[in-house]
Short mmCIF file of N, CA and C in Angstrom, two decimals:
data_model
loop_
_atom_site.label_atom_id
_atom_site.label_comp_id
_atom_site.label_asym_id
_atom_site.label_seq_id
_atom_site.Cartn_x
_atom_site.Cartn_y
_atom_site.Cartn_z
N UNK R 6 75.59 59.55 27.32
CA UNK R 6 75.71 60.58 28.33
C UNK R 6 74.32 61.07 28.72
N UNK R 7 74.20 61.26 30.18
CA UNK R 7 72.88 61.57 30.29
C UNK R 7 72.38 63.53 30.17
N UNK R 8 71.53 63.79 30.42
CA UNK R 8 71.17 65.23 30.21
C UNK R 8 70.22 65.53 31.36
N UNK R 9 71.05 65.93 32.16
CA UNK R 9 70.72 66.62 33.87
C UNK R 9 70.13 67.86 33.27
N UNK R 10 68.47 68.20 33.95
CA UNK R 10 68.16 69.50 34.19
C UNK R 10 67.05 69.51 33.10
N UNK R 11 66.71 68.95 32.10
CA UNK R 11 66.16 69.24 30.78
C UNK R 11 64.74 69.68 31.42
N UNK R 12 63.89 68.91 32.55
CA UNK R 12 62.28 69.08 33.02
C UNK R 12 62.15 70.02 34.40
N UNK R 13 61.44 69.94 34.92
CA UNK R 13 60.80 70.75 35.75
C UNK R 13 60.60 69.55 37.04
N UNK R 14 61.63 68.85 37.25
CA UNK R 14 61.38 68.34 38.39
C UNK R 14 61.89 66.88 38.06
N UNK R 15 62.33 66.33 39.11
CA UNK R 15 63.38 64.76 39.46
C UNK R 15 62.18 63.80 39.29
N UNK R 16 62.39 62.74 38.68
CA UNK R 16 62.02 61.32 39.29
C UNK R 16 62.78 60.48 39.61
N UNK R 17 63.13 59.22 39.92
CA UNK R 17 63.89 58.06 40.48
C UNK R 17 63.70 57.05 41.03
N UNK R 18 63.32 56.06 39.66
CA UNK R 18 63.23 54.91 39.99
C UNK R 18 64.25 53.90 40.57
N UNK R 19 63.57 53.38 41.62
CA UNK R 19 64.53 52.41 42.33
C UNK R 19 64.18 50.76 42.03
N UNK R 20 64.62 50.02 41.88
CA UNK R 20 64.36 48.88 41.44
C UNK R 20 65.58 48.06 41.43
N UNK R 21 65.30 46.46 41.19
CA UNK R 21 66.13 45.51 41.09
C UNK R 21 66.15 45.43 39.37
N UNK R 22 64.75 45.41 38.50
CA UNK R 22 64.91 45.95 37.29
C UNK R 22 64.74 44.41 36.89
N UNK R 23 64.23 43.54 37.54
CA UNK R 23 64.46 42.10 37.46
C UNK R 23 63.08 41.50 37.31
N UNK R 24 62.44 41.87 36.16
CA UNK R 24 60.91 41.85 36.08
C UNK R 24 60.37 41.62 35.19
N UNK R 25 59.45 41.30 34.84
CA UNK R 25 58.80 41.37 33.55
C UNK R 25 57.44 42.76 33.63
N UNK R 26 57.60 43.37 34.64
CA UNK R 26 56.98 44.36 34.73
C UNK R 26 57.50 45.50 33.09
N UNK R 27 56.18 46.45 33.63
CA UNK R 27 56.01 47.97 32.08
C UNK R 27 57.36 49.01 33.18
N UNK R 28 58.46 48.45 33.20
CA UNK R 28 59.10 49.71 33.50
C UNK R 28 59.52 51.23 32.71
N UNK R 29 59.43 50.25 31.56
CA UNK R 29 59.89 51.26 30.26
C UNK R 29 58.60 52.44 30.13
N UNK R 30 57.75 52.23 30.51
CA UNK R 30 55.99 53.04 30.78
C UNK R 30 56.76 54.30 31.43
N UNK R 31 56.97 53.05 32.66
CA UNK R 31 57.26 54.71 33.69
C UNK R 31 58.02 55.10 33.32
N UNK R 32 58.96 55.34 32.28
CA UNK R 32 60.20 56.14 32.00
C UNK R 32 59.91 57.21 31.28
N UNK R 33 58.86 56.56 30.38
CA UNK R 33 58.14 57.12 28.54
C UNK R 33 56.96 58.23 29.74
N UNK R 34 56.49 57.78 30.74
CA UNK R 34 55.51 58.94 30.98
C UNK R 34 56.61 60.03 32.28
N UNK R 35 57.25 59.66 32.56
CA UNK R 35 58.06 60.53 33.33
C UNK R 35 58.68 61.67 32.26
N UNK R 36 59.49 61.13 31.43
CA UNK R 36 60.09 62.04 30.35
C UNK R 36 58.91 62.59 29.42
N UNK R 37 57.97 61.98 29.41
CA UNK R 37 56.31 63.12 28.37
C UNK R 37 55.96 63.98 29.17
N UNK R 38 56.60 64.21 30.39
CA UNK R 38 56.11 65.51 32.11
C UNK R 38 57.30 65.70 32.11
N UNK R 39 58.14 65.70 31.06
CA UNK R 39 59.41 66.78 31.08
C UNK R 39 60.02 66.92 32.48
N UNK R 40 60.16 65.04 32.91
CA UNK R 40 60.96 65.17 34.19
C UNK R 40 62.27 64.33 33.85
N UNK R 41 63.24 65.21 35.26
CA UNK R 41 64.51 64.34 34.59
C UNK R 41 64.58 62.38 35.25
N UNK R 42 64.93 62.22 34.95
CA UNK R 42 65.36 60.36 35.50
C UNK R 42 65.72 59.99 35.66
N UNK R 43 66.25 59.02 36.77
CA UNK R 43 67.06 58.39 37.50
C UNK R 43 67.02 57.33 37.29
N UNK R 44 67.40 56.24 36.98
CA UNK R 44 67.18 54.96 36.95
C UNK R 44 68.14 54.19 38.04
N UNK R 45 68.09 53.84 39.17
CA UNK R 45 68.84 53.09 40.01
C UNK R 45 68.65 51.68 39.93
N UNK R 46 69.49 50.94 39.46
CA UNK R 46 69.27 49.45 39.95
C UNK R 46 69.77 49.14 40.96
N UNK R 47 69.51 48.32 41.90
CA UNK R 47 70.16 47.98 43.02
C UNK R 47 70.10 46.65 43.00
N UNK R 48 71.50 45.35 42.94
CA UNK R 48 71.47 43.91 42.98
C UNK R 48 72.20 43.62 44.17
N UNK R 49 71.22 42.55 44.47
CA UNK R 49 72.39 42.02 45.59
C UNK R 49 73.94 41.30 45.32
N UNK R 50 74.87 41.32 46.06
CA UNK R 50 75.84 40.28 45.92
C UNK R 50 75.87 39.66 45.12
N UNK R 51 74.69 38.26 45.57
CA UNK R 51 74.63 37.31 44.64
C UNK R 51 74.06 37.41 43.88
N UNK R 52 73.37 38.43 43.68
CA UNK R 52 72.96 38.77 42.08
C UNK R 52 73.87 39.01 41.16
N UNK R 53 74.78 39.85 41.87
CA UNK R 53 75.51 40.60 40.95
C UNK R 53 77.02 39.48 40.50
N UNK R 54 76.97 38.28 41.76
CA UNK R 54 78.34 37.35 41.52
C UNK R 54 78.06 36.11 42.30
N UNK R 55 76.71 35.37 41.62
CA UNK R 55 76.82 34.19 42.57
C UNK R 55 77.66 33.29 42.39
N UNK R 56 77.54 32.71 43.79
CA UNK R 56 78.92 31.81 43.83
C UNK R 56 78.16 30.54 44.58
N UNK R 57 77.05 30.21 44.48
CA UNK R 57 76.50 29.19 44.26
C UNK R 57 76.77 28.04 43.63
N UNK R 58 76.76 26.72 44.35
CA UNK R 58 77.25 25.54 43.28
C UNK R 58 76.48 24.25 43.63
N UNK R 59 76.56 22.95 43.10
CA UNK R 59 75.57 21.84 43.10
C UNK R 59 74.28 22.00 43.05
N UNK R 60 73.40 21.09 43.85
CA UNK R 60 72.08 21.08 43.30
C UNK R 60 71.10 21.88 44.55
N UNK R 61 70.59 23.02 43.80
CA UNK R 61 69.91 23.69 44.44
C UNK R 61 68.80 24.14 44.07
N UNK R 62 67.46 24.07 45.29
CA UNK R 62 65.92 24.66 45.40
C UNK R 62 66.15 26.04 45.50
N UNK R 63 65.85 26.65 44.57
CA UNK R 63 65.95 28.35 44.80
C UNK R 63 64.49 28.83 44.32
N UNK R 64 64.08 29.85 45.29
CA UNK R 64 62.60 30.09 45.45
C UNK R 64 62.67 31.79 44.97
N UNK R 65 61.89 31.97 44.19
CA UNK R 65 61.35 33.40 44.28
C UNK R 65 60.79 33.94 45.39
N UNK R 66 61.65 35.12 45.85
CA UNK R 66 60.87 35.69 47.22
C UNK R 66 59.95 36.22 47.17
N UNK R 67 59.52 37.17 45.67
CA UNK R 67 58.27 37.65 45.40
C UNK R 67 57.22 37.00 44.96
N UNK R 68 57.43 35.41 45.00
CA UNK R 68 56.26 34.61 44.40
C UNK R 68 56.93 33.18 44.68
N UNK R 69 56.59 32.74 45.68
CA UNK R 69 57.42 31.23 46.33
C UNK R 69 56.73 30.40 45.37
N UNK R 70 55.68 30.54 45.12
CA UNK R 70 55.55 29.37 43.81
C UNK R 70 56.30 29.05 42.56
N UNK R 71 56.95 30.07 42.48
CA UNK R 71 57.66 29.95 41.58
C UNK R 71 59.15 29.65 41.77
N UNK R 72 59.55 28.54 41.28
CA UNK R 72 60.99 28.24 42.30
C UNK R 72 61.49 27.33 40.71
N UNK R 73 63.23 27.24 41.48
CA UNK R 73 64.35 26.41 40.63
C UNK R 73 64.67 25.91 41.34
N UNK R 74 65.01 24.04 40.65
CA UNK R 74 65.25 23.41 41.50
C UNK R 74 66.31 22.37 40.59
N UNK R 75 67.34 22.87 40.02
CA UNK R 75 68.83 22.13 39.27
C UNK R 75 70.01 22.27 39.75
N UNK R 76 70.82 21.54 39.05
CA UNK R 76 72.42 21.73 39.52
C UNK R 76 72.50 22.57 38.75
N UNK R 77 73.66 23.66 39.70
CA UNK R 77 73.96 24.85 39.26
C UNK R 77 75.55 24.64 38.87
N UNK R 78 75.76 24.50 37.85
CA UNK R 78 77.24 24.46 37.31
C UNK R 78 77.53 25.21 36.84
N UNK R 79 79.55 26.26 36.20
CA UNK R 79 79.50 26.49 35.51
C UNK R 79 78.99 27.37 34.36
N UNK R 80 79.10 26.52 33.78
CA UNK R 80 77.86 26.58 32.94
C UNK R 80 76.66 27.51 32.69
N UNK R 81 75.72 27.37 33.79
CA UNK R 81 74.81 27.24 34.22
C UNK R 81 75.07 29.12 34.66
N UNK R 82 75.96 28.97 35.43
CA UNK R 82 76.86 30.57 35.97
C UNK R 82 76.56 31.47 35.14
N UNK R 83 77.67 30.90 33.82
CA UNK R 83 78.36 31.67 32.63
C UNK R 83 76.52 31.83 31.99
N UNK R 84 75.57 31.14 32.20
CA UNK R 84 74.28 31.89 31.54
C UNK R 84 73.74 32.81 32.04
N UNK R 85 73.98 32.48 33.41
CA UNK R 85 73.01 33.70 34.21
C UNK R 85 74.02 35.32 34.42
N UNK R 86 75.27 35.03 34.21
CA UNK R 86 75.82 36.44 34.24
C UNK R 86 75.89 37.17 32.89
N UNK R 87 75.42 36.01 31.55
CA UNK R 87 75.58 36.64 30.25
C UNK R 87 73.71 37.55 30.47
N UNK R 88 72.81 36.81 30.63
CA UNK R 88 71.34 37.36 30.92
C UNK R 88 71.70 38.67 31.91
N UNK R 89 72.05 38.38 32.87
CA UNK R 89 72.09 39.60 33.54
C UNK R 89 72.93 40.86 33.27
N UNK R 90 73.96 40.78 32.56
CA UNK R 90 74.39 41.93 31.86
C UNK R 90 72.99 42.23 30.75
N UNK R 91 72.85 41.35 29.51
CA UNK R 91 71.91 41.93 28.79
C UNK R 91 71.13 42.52 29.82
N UNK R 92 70.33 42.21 30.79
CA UNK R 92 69.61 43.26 31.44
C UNK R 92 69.33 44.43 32.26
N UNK R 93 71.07 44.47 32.42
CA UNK R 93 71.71 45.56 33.00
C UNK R 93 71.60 47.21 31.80
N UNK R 94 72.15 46.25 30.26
CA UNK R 94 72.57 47.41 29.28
C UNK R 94 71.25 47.43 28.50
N UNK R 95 70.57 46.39 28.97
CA UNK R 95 68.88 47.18 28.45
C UNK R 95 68.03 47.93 29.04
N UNK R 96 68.06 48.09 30.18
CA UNK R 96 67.26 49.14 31.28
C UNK R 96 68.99 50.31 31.08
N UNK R 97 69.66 50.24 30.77
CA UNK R 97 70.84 51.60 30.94
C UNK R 97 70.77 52.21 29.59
N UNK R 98 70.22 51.70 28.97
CA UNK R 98 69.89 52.24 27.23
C UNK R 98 69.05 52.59 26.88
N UNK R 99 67.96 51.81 27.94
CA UNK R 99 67.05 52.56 27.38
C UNK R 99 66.61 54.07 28.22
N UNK R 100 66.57 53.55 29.68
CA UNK R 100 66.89 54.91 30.48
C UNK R 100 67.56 56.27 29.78
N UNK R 101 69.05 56.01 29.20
CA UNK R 101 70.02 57.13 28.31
C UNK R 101 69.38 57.42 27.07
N UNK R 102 68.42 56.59 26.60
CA UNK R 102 67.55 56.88 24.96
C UNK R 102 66.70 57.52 25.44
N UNK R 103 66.37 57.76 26.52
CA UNK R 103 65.17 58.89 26.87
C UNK R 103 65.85 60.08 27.67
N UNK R 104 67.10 60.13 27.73
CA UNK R 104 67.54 61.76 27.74
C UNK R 104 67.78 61.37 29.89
N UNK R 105 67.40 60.12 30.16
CA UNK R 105 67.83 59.65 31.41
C UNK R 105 68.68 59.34 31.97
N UNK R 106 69.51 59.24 33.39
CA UNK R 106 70.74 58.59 33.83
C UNK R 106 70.49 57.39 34.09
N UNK R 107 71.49 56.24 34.36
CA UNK R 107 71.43 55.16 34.77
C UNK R 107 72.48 55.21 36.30
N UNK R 108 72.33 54.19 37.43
CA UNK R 108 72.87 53.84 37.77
C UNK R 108 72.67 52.11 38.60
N UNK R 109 73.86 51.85 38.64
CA UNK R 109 74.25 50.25 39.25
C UNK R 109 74.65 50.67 40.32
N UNK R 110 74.51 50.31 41.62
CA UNK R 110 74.37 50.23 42.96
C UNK R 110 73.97 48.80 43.69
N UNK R 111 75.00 48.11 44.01
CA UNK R 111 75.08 46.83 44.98
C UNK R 111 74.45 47.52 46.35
N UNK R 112 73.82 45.96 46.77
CA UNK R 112 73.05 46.82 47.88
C UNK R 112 73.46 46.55 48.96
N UNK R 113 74.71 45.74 48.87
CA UNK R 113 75.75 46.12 50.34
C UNK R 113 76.51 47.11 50.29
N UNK R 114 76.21 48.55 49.47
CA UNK R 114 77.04 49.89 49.20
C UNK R 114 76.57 50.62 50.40
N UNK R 115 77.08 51.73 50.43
CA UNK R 115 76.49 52.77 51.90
C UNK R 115 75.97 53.60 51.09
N UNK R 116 74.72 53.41 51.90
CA UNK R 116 74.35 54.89 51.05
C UNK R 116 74.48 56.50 50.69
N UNK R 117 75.67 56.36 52.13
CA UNK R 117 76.51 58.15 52.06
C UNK R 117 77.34 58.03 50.57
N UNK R 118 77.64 56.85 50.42
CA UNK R 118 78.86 56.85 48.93
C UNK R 118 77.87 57.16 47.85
N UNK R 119 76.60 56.28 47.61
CA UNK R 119 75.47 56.41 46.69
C UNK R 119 75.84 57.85 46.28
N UNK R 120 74.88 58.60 47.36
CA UNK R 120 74.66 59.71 47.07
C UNK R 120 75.41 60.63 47.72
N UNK R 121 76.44 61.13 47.82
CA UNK R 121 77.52 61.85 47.99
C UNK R 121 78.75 61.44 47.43
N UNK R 122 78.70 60.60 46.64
CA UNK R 122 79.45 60.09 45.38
C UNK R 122 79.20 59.44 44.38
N UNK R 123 78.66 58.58 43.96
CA UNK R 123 77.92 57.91 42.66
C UNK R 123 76.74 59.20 41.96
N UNK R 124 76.24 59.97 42.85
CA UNK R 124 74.95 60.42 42.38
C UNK R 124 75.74 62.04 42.34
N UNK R 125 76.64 62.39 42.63
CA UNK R 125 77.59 63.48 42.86
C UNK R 125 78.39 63.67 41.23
N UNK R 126 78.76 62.67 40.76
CA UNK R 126 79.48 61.95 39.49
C UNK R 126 78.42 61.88 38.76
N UNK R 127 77.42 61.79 38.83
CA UNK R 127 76.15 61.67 37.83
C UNK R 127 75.87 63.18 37.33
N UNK R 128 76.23 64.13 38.19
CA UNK R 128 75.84 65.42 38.40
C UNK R 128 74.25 65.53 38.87
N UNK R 129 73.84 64.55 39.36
CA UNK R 129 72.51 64.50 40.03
C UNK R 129 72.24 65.23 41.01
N UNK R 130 73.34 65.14 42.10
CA UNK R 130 73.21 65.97 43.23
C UNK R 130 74.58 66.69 43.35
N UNK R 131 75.04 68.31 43.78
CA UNK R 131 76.08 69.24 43.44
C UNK R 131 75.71 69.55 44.72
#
């Protein structure tokens, strides 16, 4: 459960959370300035349920050098949705171990629902 109100002022990170970036930094120095925290992930669709199949070139958009280029089976599925939960309930744990909220937000959502309902339910915004 998270703990709305504890600092002297909001932060809210927005992110895909899909990184090998120091996110956990910004959390540890947000909460040492006794601020409260937001953690938003936002995945796309097919992040969140690809439905991708055979043999496919898939490119990093933040770094085209870096690309996949296998058959996607299966298989192959059932790995990438087991990884992506672990990395869902490791940025949501650790966010809640620092006295932070989490939220999951697809980014074909509206953002009146976000925040006049998801973030309403958080007790973020009243």
């Amino acid at each position: 459960s998270s703990k709305i109100g504890m600092g002297d002022g909001y932060s809210i990170l927005i992110s895909d959370f899909l990184t090998d970036q120091d996110y956990n930094g910004a959390i540890d120095k947000f909460t040492e300035k006794r601020r409260d925290v937001l953690c938003v992930q936002v995945l796309a669709r097919d992040e969140l349920n690809p439905q991708i199949r055979g043999k496919m070139h898939l490119f990093d958009s933040e770094n085209v050098s870096d690309f996949f280029r296998k058959k996607i089976d299966k298989e192959r599925v059932r790995a990438y949705k087991e990884a992506l939960k672990f990395v869902i309930e490791r940025i949501k744990n650790y966010c809640e171990s620092r006295g932070g909220s989490y939220l999951l937000v697809p980014a074909h959502e509206k953002m009146f629902d976000v925040f006049f309902g998801n973030l309403v339910d958080l007790g973020v915004l009243k």
